[in-house]
Short mmCIF file of C-alpha atoms in Angstrom, two decimals:
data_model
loop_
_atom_site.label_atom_id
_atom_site.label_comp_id
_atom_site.label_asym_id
_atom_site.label_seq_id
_atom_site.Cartn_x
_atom_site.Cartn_y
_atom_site.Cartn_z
CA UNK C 537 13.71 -46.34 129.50
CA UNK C 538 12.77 -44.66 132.93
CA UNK C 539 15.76 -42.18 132.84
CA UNK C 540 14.61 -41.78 129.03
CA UNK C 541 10.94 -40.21 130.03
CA UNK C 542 12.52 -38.35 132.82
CA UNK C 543 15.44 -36.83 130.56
CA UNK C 544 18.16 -37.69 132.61
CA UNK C 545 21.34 -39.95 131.71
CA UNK C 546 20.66 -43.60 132.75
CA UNK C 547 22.36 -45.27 135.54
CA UNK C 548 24.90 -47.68 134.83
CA UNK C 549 26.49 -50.42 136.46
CA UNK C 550 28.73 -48.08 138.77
CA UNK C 551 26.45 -46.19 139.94
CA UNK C 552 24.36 -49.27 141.58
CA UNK C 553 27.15 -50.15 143.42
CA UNK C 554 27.33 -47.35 146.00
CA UNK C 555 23.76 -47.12 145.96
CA UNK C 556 23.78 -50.97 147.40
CA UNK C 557 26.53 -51.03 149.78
CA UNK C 558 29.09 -52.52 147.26
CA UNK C 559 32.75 -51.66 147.12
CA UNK C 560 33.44 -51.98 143.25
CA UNK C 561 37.61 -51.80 144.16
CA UNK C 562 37.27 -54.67 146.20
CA UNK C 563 35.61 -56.70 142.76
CA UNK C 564 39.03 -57.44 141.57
CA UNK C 565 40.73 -55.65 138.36
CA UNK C 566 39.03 -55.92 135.38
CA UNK C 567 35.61 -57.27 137.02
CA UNK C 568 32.08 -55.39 137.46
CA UNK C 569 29.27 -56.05 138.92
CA UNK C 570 27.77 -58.07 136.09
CA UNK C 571 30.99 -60.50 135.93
CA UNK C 572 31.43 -60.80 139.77
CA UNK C 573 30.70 -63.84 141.19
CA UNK C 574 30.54 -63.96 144.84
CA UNK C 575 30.73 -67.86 145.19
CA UNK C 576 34.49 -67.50 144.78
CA UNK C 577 35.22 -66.29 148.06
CA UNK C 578 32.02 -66.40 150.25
CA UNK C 579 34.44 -65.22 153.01
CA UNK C 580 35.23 -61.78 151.20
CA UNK C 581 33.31 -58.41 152.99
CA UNK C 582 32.27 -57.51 149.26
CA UNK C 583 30.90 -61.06 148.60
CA UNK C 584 29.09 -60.20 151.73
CA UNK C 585 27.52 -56.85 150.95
CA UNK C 586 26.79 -58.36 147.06
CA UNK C 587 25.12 -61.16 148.63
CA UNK C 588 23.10 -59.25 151.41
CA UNK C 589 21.73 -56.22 148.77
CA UNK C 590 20.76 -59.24 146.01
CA UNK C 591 19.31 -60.72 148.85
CA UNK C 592 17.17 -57.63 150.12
CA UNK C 593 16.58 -56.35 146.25
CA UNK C 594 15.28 -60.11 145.77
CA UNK C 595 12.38 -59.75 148.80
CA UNK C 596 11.28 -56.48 147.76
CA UNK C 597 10.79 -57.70 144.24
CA UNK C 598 9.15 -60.47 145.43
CA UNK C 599 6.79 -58.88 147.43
CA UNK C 600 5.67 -56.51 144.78
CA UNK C 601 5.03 -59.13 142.02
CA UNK C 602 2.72 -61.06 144.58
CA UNK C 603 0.95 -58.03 145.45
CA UNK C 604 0.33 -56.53 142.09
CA UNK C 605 -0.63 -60.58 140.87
CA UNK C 606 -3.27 -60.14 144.26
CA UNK C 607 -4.60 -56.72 143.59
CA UNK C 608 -4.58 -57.00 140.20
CA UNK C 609 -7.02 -59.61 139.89
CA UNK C 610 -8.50 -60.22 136.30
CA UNK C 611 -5.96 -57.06 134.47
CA UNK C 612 -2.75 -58.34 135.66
CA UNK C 613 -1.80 -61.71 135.68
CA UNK C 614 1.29 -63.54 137.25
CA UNK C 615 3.77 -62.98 134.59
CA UNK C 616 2.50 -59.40 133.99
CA UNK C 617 2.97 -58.92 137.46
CA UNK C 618 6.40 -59.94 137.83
CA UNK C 619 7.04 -57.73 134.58
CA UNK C 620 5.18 -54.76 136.67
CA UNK C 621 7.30 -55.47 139.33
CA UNK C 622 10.96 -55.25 137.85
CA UNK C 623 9.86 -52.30 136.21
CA UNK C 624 8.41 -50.68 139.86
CA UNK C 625 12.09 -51.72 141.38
CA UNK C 626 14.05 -50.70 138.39
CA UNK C 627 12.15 -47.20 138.59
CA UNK C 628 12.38 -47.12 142.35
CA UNK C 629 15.82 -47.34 141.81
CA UNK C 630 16.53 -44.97 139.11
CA UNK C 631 14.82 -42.26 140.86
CA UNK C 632 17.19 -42.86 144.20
CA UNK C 633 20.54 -42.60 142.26
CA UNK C 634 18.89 -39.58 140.16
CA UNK C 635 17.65 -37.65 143.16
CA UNK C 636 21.17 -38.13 144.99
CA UNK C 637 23.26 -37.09 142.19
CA UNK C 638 21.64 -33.86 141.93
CA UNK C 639 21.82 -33.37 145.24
CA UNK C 640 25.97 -34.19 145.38
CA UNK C 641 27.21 -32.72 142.64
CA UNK C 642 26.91 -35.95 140.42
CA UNK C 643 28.11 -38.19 143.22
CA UNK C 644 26.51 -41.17 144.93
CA UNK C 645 26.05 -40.59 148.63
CA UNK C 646 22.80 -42.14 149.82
CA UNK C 647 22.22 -44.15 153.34
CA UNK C 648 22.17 -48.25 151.77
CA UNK C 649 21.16 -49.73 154.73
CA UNK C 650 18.21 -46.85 155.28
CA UNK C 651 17.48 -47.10 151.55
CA UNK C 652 17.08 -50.49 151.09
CA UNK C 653 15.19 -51.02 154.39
CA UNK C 654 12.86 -48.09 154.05
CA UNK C 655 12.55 -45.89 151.17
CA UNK C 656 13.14 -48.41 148.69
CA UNK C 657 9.90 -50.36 149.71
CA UNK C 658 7.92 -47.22 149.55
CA UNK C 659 9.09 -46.19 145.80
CA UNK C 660 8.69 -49.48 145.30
CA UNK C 661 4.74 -50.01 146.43
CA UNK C 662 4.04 -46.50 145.19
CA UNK C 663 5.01 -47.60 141.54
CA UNK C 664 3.20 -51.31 141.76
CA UNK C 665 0.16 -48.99 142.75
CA UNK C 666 0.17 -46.60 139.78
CA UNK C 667 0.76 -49.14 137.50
CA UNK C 668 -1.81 -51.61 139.06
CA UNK C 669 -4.63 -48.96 139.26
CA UNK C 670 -4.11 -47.99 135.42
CA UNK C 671 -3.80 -51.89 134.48
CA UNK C 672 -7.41 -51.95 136.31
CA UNK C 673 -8.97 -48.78 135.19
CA UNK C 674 -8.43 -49.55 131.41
CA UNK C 675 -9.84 -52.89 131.52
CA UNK C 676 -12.69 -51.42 133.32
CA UNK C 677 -13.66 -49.32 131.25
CA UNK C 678 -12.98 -51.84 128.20
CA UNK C 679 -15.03 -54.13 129.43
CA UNK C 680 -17.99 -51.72 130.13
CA UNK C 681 -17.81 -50.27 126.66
CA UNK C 682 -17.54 -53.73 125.48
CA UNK C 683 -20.85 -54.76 127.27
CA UNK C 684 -22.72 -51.28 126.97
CA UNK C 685 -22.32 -50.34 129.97
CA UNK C 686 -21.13 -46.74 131.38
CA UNK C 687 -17.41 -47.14 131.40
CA UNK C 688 -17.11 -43.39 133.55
CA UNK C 689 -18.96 -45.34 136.44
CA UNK C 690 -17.28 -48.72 135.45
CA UNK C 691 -13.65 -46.70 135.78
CA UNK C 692 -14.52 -44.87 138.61
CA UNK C 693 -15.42 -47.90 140.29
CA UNK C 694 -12.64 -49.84 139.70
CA UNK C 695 -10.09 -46.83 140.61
CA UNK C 696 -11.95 -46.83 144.01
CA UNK C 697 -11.46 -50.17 144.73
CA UNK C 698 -7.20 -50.47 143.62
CA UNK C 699 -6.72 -46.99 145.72
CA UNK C 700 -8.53 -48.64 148.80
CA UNK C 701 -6.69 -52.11 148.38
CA UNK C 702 -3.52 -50.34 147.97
CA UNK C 703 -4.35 -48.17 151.35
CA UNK C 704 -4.99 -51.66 153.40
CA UNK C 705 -1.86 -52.89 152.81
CA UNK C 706 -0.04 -49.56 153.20
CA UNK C 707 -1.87 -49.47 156.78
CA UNK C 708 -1.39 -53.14 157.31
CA UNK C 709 2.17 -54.57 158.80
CA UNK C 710 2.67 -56.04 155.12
CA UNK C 711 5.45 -53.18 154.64
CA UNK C 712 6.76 -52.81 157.27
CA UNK C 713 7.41 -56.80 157.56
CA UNK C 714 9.37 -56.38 154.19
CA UNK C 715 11.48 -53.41 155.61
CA UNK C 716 12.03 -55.60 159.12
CA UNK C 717 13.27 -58.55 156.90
CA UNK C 718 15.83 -55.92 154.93
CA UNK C 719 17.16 -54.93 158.02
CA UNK C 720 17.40 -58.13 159.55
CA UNK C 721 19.52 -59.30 156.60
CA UNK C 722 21.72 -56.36 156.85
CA UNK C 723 22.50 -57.48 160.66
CA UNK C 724 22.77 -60.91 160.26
CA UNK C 725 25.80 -60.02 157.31
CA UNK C 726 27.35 -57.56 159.61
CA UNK C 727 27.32 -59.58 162.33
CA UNK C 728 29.81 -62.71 160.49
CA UNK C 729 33.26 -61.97 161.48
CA UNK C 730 35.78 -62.24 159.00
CA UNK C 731 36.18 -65.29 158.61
CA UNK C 732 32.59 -66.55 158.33
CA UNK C 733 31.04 -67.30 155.15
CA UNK C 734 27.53 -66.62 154.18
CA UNK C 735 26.09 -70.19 154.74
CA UNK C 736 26.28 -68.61 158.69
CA UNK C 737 23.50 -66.13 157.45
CA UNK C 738 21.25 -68.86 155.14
CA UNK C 739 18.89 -68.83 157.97
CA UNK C 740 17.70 -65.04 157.60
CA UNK C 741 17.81 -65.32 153.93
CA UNK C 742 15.27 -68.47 154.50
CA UNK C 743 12.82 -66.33 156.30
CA UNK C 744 12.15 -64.29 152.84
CA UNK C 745 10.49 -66.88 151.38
CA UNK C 746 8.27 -67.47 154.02
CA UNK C 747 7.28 -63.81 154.22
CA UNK C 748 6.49 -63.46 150.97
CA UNK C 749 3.88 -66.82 150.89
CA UNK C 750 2.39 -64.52 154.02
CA UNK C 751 1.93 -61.30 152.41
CA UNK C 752 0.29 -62.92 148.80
CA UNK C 753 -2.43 -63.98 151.54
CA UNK C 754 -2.69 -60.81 153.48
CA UNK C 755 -2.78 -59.26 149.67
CA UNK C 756 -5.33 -61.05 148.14
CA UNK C 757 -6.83 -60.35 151.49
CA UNK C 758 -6.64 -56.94 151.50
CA UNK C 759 -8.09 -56.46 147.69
CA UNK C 760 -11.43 -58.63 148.53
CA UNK C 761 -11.88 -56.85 151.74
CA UNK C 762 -11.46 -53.19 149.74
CA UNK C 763 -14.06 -54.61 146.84
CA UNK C 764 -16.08 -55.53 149.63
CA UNK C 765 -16.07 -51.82 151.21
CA UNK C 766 -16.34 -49.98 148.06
CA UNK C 767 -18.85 -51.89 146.95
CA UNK C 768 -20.90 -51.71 149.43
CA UNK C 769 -21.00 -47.67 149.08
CA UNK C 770 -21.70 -48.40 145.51
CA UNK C 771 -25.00 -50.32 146.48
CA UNK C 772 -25.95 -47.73 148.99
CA UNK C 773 -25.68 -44.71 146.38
CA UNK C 774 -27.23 -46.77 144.08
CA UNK C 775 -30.30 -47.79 146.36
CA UNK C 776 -30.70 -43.88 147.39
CA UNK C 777 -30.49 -42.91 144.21
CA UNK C 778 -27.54 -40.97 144.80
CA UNK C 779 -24.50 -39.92 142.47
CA UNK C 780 -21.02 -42.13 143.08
CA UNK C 781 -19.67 -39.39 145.11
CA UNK C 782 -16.62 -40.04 147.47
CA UNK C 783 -17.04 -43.96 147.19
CA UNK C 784 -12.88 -44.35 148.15
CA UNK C 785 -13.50 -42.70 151.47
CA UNK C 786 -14.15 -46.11 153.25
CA UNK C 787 -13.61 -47.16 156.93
CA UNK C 788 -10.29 -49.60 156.50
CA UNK C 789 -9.69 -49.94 160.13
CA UNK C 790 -11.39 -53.55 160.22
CA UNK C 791 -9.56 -54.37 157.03
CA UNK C 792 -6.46 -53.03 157.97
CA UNK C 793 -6.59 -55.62 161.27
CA UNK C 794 -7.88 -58.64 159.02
CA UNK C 795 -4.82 -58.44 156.63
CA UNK C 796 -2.36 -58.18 159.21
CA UNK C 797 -3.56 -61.02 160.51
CA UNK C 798 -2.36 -63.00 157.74
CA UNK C 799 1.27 -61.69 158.21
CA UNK C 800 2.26 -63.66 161.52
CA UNK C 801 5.82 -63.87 160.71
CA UNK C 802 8.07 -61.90 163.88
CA UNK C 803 11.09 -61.49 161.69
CA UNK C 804 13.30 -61.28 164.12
CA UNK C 805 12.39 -64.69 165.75
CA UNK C 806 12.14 -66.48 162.66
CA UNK C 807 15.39 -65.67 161.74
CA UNK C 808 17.27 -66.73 164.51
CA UNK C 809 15.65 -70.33 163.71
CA UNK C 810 18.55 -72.04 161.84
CA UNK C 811 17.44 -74.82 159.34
CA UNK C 812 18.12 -78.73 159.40
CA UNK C 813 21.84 -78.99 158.46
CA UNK C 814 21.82 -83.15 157.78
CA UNK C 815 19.88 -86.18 157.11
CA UNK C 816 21.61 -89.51 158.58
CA UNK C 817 19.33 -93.01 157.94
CA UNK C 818 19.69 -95.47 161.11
CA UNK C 819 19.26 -99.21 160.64
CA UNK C 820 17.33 -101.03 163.17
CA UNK C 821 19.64 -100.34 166.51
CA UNK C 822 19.17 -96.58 165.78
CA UNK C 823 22.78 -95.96 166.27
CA UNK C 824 24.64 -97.22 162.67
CA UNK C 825 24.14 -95.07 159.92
CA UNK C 826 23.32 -97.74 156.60
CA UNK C 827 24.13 -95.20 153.96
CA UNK C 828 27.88 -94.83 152.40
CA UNK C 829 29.50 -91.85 151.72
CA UNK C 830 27.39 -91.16 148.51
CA UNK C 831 24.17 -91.52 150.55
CA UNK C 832 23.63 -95.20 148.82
CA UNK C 833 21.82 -97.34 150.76
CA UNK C 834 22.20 -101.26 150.38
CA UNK C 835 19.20 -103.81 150.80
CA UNK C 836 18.59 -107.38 149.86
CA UNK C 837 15.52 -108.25 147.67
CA UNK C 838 12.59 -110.62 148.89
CA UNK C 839 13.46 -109.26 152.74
CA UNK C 840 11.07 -109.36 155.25
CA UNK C 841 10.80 -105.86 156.71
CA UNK C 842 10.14 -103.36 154.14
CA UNK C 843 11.40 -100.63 156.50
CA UNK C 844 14.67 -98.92 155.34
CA UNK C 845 16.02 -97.19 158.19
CA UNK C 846 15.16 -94.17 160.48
CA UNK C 847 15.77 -90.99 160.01
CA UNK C 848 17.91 -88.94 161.91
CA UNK C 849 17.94 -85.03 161.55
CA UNK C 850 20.98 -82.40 162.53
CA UNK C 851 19.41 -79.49 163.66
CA UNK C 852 19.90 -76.48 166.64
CA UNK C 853 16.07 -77.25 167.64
CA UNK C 854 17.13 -80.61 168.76
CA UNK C 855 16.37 -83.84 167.29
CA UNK C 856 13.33 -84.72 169.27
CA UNK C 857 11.08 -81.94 168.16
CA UNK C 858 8.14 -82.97 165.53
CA UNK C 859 9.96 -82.69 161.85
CA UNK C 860 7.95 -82.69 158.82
CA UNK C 861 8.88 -84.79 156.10
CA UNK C 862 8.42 -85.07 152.53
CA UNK C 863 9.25 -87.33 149.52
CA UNK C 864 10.39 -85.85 146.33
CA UNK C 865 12.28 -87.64 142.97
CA UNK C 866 10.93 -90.06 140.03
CA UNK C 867 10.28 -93.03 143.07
CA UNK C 868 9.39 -91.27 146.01
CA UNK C 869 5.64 -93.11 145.22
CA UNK C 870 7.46 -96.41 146.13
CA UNK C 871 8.56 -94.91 149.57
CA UNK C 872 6.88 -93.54 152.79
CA UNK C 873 7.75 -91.81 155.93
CA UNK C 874 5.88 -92.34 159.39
CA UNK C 875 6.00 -89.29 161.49
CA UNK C 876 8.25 -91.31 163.66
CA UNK C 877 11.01 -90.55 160.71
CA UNK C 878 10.83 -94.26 159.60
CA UNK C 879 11.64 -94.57 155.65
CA UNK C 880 10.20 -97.46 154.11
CA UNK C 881 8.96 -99.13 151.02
CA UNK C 882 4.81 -98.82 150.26
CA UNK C 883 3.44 -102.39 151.17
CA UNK C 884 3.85 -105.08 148.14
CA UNK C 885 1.52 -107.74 147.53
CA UNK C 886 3.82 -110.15 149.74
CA UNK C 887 5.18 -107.71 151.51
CA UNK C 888 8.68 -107.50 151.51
CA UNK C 889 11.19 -105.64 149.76
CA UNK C 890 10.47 -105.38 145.74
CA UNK C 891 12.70 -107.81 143.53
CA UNK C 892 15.97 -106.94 141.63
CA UNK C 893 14.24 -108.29 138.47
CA UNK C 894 11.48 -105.91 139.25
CA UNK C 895 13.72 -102.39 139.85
CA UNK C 896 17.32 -102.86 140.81
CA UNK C 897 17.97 -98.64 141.88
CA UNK C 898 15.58 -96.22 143.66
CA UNK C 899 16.00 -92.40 143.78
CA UNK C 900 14.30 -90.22 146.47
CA UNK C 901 14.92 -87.04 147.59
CA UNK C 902 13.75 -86.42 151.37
CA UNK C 903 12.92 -83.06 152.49
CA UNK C 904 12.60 -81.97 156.05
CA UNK C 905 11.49 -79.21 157.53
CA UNK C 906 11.69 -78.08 161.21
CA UNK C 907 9.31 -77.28 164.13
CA UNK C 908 10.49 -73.34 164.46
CA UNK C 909 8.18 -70.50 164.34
CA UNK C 910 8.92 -70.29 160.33
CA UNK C 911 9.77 -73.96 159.59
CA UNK C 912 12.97 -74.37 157.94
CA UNK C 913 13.57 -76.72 155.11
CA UNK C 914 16.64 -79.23 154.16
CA UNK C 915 17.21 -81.33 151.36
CA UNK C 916 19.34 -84.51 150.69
CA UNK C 917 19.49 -87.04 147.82
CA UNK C 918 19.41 -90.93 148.54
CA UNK C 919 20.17 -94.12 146.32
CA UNK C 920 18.59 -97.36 147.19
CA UNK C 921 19.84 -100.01 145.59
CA UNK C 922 18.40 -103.85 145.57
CA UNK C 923 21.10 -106.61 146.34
CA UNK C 924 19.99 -109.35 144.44
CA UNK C 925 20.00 -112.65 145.73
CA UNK C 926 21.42 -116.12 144.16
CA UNK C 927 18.12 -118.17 144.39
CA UNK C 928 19.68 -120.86 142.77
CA UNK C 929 22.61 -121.24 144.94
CA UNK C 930 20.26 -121.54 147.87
CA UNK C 931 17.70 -123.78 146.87
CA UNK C 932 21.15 -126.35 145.99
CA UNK C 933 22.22 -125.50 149.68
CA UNK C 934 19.18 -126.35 151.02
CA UNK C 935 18.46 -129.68 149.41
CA UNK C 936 17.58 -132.50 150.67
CA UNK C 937 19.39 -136.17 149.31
CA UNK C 938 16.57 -138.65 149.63
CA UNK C 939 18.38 -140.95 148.11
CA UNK C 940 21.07 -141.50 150.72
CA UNK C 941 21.28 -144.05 153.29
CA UNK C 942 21.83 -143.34 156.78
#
């Protein structure tokens, strides 16, 4: 549709390649870019440069559905937004392979690594913006006619206020977190040797979604602080009597610093934090695991401890820094975990362990997440099952023959 308006042939799937970083020969005969699946050999360098551009497409995207959601307040909501945002990409990205074929002679020959940590995020911001602002401006003015109002001033009002939101987070560190993430995921992929597979670079990847939470904040930051401004001019015209004249020309510099603020994340640092790798559950000498091989964990009804086991987390912080845990599954209301790391079942009415008759199988999912500077997160699946025990056969153990004669 993009390369429709702009009356030039469409991309297709060969021309993304080169503008990514990816080696279509190395794909395999027969296989595009659409079929390849890079799970098949995580070890492969193309694998590696499909995975690290999805991976750095994926954050920018991200980012620019959060921010248009955040600046576009009442006239964009969340699924509009993410709409607005694979179109801003998609155009951001039609215009890059345009511009560089005309400039080679139909060929491909664009910087990836430059592109996809720089430009791209600009084309990208600069397209969220336009379509933002006009999202805004119509229902400005449709909601002044609707109400009587004067929908020039209502328009011009609103414009004001997108194009200073949209210059706060420009001036912010908002982009240039996003391009610092891109180009820490292009080192952390050139940096696996050969044989390395891309679980070695999960840990950048992991950052992404962190930064992202982070710049939604500093976004919906950055849009009240910019109402806040223009308004304000708005109210001062209006009290001298004045014409709305120049109301986007607004001091940002305070703004600027209050939305960086909310985007703490040093890249760089967070990415060399390296999440939780495995979850082991100790029984009470904190040395024996008591889970088998498919993380079931045995333990006999009516007994008097309702603690499980401890939990023991595999990480390159160490195991004595403070972990955060959380429950997650269909029972993890029947469980709890101390900040010492001690599973256990909530407190019955007697309590010890629930009955077999009552629930014979448990499932809970326990989450942990680490102490680094972005906390990384790990996941693991547990069974525990309830042993029942034969009350009959020991109340007939344990009884007493009055009747005999010593």
């Amino acid at each position: 549709e993009e390369a429709e308006v702009a009356g030039t042939e469409a991309p297709t799937v060969n021309d993304l390649a080169p503008l990514l970083g990816i080696d279509t020969d190395a794909l395999g005969e027969g296989v595009d870019l659409l079929d390849f699946n890079p799970d098949a050999d995580a070890t492969s360098a193309v694998s590696k440069s499909f995975e690290s551009a999805s991976q750095q497409v994926a954050s920018v995207l991200n980012t620019m559905a959060k921010v248009a959601d955040a600046t576009g307040g009442d006239a964009v909501d969340s699924e509009a937004a993410f709409a607005l945002a694979l179109k801003s990409v998609s155009k951001a990205i039609t215009n890059e392979i345009t511009a560089s074929k005309a400039a080679n002679d139909g060929e491909i020959n664009v910087d990836t690594a430059a592109f996809l940590s720089s430009d791209f995020v600009d084309d990208a911001i600069a397209e969220v913006q336009s379509e933002v602002k006009a999202a805004i401006v119509t229902k400005a003015r449709e909601d002044a006619i609707a109400s009587g109002e004067d929908a020039d001033r209502a328009e011009a009002i609103a414009s004001a206020k997108a194009d200073t939101s949209f210059t706060v987070i420009s001036e912010s560190n908002v982009l240039s977190s996003v391009k610092a993430m891109n180009a820490q995921i292009q080192t952390a992929v050139a940096s696996l040797d050969a044989s390395a597979s891309l679980t070695d670079a999960i840990s950048t990847f992991s950052v992404t979604e962190s930064l992202v939470a982070q710049i939604e904040t500093a976004a919906v930051t950055a849009t009240t602080q910019a109402n806040t401004l223009v308004q304000a001019k708005v109210d001062a015209a209006d009290a001298a009597g004045e014409d709305l004249t120049d109301i986007s020309n607004v001091d940002t510099s305070a703004a600027k610093d209050a939305v960086s603020g909310e985007v703490t994340i040093d890249v760089e640092e967070a990415a060399s934090n390296a999440p939780p790798t495995d979850i082991s559950i100790l029984g009470s000498d904190g040395a024996t695991e008591v889970t088998d091989a498919d993380n079931v964990i045995t333990v006999s009804e009516g007994a008097a401890s309702l603690v499980v086991g401890t939990l023991a987390i595999e990480d390159d912080g160490g195991a004595d820094q403070a972990f955060t845990y959380t429950l997650l599954g269909d029972d993890a209301a029947s469980f709890a975990i101390s900040e010492a790391g001690v599973l256990s079942f909530v407190g019955t009415d007697d309590g010890k362990i629930p009955s077999y008759s009552d629930q014979s199988e448990y499932s809970v999912t326990i989450k942990v997440k680490d102490a680094g500077a972005v906390g990384k997160s790990y996941s693991e699946d547990f069974t525990i099952q309830i042993e029942q025990v034969d009350t009959a056969a020991l109340e007939t153990s344990f009884q007493i023959d009055t009747g005999s004669s010593v």
